[in-house]
PDB file of C-alpha atoms in Angstrom:
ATOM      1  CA  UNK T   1       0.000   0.000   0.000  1.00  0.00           C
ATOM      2  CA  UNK T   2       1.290   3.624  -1.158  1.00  0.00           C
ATOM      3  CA  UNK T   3      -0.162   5.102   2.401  1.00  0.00           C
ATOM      4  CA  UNK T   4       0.935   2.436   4.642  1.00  0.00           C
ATOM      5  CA  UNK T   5       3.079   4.207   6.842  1.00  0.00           C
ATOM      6  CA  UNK T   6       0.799   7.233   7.189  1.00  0.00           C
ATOM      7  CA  UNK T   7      -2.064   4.874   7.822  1.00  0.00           C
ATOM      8  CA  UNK T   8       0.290   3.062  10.625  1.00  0.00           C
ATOM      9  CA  UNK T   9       1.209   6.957  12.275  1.00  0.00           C
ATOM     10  CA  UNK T  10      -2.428   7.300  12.186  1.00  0.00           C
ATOM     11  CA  UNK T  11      -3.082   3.994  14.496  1.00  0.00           C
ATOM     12  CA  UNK T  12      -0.848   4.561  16.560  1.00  0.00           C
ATOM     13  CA  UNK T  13      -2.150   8.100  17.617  1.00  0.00           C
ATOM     14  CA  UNK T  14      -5.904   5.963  18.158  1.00  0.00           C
ATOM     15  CA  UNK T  15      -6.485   5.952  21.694  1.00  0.00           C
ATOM     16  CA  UNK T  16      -5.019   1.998  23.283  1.00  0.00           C
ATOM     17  CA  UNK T  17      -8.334   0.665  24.252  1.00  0.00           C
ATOM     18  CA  UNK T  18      -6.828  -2.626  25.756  1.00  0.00           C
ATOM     19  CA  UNK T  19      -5.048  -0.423  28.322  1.00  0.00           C
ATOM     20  CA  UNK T  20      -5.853  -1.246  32.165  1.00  0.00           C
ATOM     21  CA  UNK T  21      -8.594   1.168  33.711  1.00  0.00           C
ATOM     22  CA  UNK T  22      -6.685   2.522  37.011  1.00  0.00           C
ATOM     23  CA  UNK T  23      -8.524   4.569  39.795  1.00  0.00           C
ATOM     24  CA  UNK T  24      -6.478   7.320  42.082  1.00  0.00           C
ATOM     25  CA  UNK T  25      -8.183   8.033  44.914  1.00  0.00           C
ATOM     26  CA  UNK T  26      -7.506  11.123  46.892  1.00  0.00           C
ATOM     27  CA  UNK T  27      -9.312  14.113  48.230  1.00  0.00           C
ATOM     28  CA  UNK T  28      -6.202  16.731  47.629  1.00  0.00           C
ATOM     29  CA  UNK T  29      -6.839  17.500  43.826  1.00  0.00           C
ATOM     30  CA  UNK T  30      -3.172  18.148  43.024  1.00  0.00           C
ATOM     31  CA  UNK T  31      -2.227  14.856  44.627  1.00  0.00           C
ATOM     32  CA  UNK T  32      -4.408  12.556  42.415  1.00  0.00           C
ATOM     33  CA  UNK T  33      -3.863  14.973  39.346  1.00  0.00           C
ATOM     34  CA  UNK T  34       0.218  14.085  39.624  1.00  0.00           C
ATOM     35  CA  UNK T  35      -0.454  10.739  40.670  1.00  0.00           C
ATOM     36  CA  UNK T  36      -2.685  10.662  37.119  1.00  0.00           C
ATOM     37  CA  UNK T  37       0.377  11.820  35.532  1.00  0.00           C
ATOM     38  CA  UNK T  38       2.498   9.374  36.746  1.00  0.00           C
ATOM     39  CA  UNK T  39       0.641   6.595  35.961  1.00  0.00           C
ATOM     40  CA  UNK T  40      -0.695   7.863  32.442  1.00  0.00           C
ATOM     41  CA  UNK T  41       1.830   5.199  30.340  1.00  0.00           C
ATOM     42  CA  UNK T  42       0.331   2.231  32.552  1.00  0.00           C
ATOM     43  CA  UNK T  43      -3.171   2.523  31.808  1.00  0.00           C
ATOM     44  CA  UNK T  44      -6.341   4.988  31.338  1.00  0.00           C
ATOM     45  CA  UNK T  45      -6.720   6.728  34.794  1.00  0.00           C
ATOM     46  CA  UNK T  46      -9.817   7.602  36.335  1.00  0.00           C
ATOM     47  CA  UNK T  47      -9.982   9.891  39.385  1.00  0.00           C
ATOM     48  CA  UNK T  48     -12.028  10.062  42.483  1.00  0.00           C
ATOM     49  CA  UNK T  49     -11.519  12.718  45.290  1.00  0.00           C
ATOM     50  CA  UNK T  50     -13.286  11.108  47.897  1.00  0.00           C
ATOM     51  CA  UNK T  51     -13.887   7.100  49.322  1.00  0.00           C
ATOM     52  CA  UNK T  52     -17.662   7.790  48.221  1.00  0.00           C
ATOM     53  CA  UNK T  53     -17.387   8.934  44.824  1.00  0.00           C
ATOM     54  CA  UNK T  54     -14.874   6.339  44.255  1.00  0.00           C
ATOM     55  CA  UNK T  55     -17.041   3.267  45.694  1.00  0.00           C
ATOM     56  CA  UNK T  56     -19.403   4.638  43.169  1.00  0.00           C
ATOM     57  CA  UNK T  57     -17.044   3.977  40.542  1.00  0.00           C
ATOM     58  CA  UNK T  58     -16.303   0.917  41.628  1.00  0.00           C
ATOM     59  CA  UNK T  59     -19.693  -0.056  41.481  1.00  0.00           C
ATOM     60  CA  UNK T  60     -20.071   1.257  37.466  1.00  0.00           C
ATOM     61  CA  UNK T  61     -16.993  -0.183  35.878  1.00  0.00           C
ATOM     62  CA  UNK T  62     -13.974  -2.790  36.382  1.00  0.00           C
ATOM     63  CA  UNK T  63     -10.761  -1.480  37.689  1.00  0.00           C
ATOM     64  CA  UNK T  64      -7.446  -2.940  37.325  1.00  0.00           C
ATOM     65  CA  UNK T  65      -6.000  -1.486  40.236  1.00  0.00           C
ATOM     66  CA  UNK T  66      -6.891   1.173  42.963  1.00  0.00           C
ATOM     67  CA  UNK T  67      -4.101   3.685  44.170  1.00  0.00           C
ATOM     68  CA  UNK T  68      -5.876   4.995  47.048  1.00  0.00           C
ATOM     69  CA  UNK T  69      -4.965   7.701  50.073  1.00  0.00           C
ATOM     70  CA  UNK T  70      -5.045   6.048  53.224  1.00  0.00           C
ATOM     71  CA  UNK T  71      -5.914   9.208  54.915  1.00  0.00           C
ATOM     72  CA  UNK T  72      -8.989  11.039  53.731  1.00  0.00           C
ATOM     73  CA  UNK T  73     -12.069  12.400  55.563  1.00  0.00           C
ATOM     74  CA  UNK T  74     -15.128  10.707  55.620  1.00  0.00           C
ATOM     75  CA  UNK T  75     -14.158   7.434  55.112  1.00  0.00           C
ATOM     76  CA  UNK T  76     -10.546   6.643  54.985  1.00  0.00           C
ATOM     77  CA  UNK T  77      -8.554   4.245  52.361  1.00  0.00           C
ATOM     78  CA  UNK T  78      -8.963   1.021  54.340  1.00  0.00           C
ATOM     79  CA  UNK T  79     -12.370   1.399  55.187  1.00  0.00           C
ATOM     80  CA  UNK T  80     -13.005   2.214  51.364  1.00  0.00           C
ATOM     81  CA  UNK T  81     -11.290  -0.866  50.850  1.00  0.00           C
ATOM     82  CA  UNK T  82     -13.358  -2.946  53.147  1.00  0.00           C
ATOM     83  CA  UNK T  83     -16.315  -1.843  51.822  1.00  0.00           C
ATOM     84  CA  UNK T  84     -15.142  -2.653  48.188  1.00  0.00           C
ATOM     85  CA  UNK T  85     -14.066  -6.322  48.944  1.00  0.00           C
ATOM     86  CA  UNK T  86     -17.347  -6.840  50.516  1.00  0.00           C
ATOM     87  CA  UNK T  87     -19.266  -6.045  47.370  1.00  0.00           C
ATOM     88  CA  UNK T  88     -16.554  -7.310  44.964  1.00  0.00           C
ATOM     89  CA  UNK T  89     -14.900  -9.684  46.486  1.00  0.00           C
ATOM     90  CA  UNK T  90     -12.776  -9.873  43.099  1.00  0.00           C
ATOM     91  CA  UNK T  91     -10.774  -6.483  43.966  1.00  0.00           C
ATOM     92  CA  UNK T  92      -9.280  -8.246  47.371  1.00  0.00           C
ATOM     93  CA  UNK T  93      -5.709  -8.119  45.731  1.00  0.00           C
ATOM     94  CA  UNK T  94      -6.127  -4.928  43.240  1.00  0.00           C
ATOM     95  CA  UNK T  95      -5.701  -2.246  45.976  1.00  0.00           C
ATOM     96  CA  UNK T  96      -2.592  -0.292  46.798  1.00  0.00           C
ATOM     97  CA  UNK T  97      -2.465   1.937  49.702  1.00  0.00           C
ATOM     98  CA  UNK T  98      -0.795   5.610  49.478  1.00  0.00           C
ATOM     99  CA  UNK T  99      -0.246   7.648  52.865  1.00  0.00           C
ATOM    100  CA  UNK T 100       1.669  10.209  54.264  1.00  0.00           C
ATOM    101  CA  UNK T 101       1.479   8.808  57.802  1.00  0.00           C
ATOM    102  CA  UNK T 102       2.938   6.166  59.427  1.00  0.00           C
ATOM    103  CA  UNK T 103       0.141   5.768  61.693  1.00  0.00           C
ATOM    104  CA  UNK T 104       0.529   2.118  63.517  1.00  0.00           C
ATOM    105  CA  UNK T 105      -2.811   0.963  63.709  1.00  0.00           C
ATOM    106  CA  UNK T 106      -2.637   1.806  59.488  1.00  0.00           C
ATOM    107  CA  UNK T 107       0.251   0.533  59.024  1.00  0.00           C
ATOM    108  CA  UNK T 108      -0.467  -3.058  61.008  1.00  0.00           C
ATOM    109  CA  UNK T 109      -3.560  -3.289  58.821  1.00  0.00           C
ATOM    110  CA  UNK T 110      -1.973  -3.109  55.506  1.00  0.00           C
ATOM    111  CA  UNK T 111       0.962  -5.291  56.942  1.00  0.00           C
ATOM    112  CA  UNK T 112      -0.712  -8.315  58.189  1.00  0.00           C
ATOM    113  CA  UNK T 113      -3.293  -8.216  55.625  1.00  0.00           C
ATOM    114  CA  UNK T 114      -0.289  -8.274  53.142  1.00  0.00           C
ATOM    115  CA  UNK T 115      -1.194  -5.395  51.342  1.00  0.00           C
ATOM    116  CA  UNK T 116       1.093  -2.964  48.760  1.00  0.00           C
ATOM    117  CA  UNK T 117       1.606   0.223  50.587  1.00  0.00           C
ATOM    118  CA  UNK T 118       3.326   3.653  49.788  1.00  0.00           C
ATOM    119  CA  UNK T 119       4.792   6.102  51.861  1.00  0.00           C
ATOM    120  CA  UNK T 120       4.457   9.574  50.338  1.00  0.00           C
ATOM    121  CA  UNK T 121       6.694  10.765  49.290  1.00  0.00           C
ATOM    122  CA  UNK T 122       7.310   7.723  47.190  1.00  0.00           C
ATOM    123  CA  UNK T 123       9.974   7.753  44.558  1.00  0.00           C
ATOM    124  CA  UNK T 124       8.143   7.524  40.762  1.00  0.00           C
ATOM    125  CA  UNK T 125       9.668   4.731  39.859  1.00  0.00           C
ATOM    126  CA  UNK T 126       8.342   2.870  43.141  1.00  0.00           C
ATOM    127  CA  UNK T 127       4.873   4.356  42.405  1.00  0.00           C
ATOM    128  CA  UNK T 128       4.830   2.755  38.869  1.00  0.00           C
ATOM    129  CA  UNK T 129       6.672  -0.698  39.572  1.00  0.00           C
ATOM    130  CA  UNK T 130       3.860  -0.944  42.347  1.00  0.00           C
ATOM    131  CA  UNK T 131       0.678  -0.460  40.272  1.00  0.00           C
ATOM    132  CA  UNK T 132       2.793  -2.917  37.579  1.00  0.00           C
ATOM    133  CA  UNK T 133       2.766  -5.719  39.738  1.00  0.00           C
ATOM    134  CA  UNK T 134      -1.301  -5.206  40.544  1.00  0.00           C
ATOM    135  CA  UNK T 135      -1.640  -5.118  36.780  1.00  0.00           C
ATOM    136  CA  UNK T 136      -0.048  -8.040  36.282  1.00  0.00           C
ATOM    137  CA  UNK T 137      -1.440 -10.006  38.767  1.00  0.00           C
ATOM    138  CA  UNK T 138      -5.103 -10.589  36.909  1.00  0.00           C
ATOM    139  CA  UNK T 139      -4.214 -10.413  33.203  1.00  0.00           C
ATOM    140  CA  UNK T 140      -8.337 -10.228  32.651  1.00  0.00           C
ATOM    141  CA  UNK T 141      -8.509  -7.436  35.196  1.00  0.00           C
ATOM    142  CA  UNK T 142     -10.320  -3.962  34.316  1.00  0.00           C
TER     143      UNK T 142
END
């Protein structure tokens, strides 16, 4: 074909449906906005800025992975977690947790519950190599 290679720069700039839907969940705005940016070569990111709105788009679609605050008003990061696994018990092992405290009681949760956890700050690369090893861990996922 004469136009093959301008048809082939024209696929490539088609958006990558078969990317991983990702949810950031945090209520600071600029938080979830860089952690969007970080993660925008793993998959298609979806924000929420609260454990609420964020259960509610849990509830809509199929997520890959959730990068959630721990700490949030409300309802915190683990209890949004809770409350996921109940209703879809399929997102047990698709969380990781994101906090800027190491408060114990936190911190024991995640640990003997064997869940990913970030302290912020968190290096990028950690940040990515994290939410990698969620993706991979369901191939079907989200």
């Amino acid at each position: 074909m004469p136009d093959g290679g301008e048809l082939l720069k024209k696929a490539d700039r088609l958006p990558k449906i078969h990317k991983k839907k990702i949810l950031v969940v945090d209520d600071k705005a600029p938080n979830a906005r860089l952690l969007k940016a970080v993660l925008e070569d793993e998959g298609i990111i979806y924000t929420a800025g609260s454990a609420a709105e964020a259960l509610e788009r849990l509830s809509s679609r199929p997520f890959a992975a959730v990068l959630t605050d721990v700490d949030m008003p409300r309802m915190n990061g683990i209890e949004l977690y809770l409350q996921t696994v109940e209703r879809h018990p399929e997102m047990k092992n698709r969380f990781i947790f994101y906090t800027g405290s190491a408060d114990s009681e936190n911190i024991s949760f995640l640990t003997e519950n064997n869940l990913p956890y970030l302290l912020k700050p968190a290096p990028i690369n950690s940040i990515r190599s994290t939410v990698r090893s969620i993706l991979q861990f369901d191939k079907n996922a989200g």
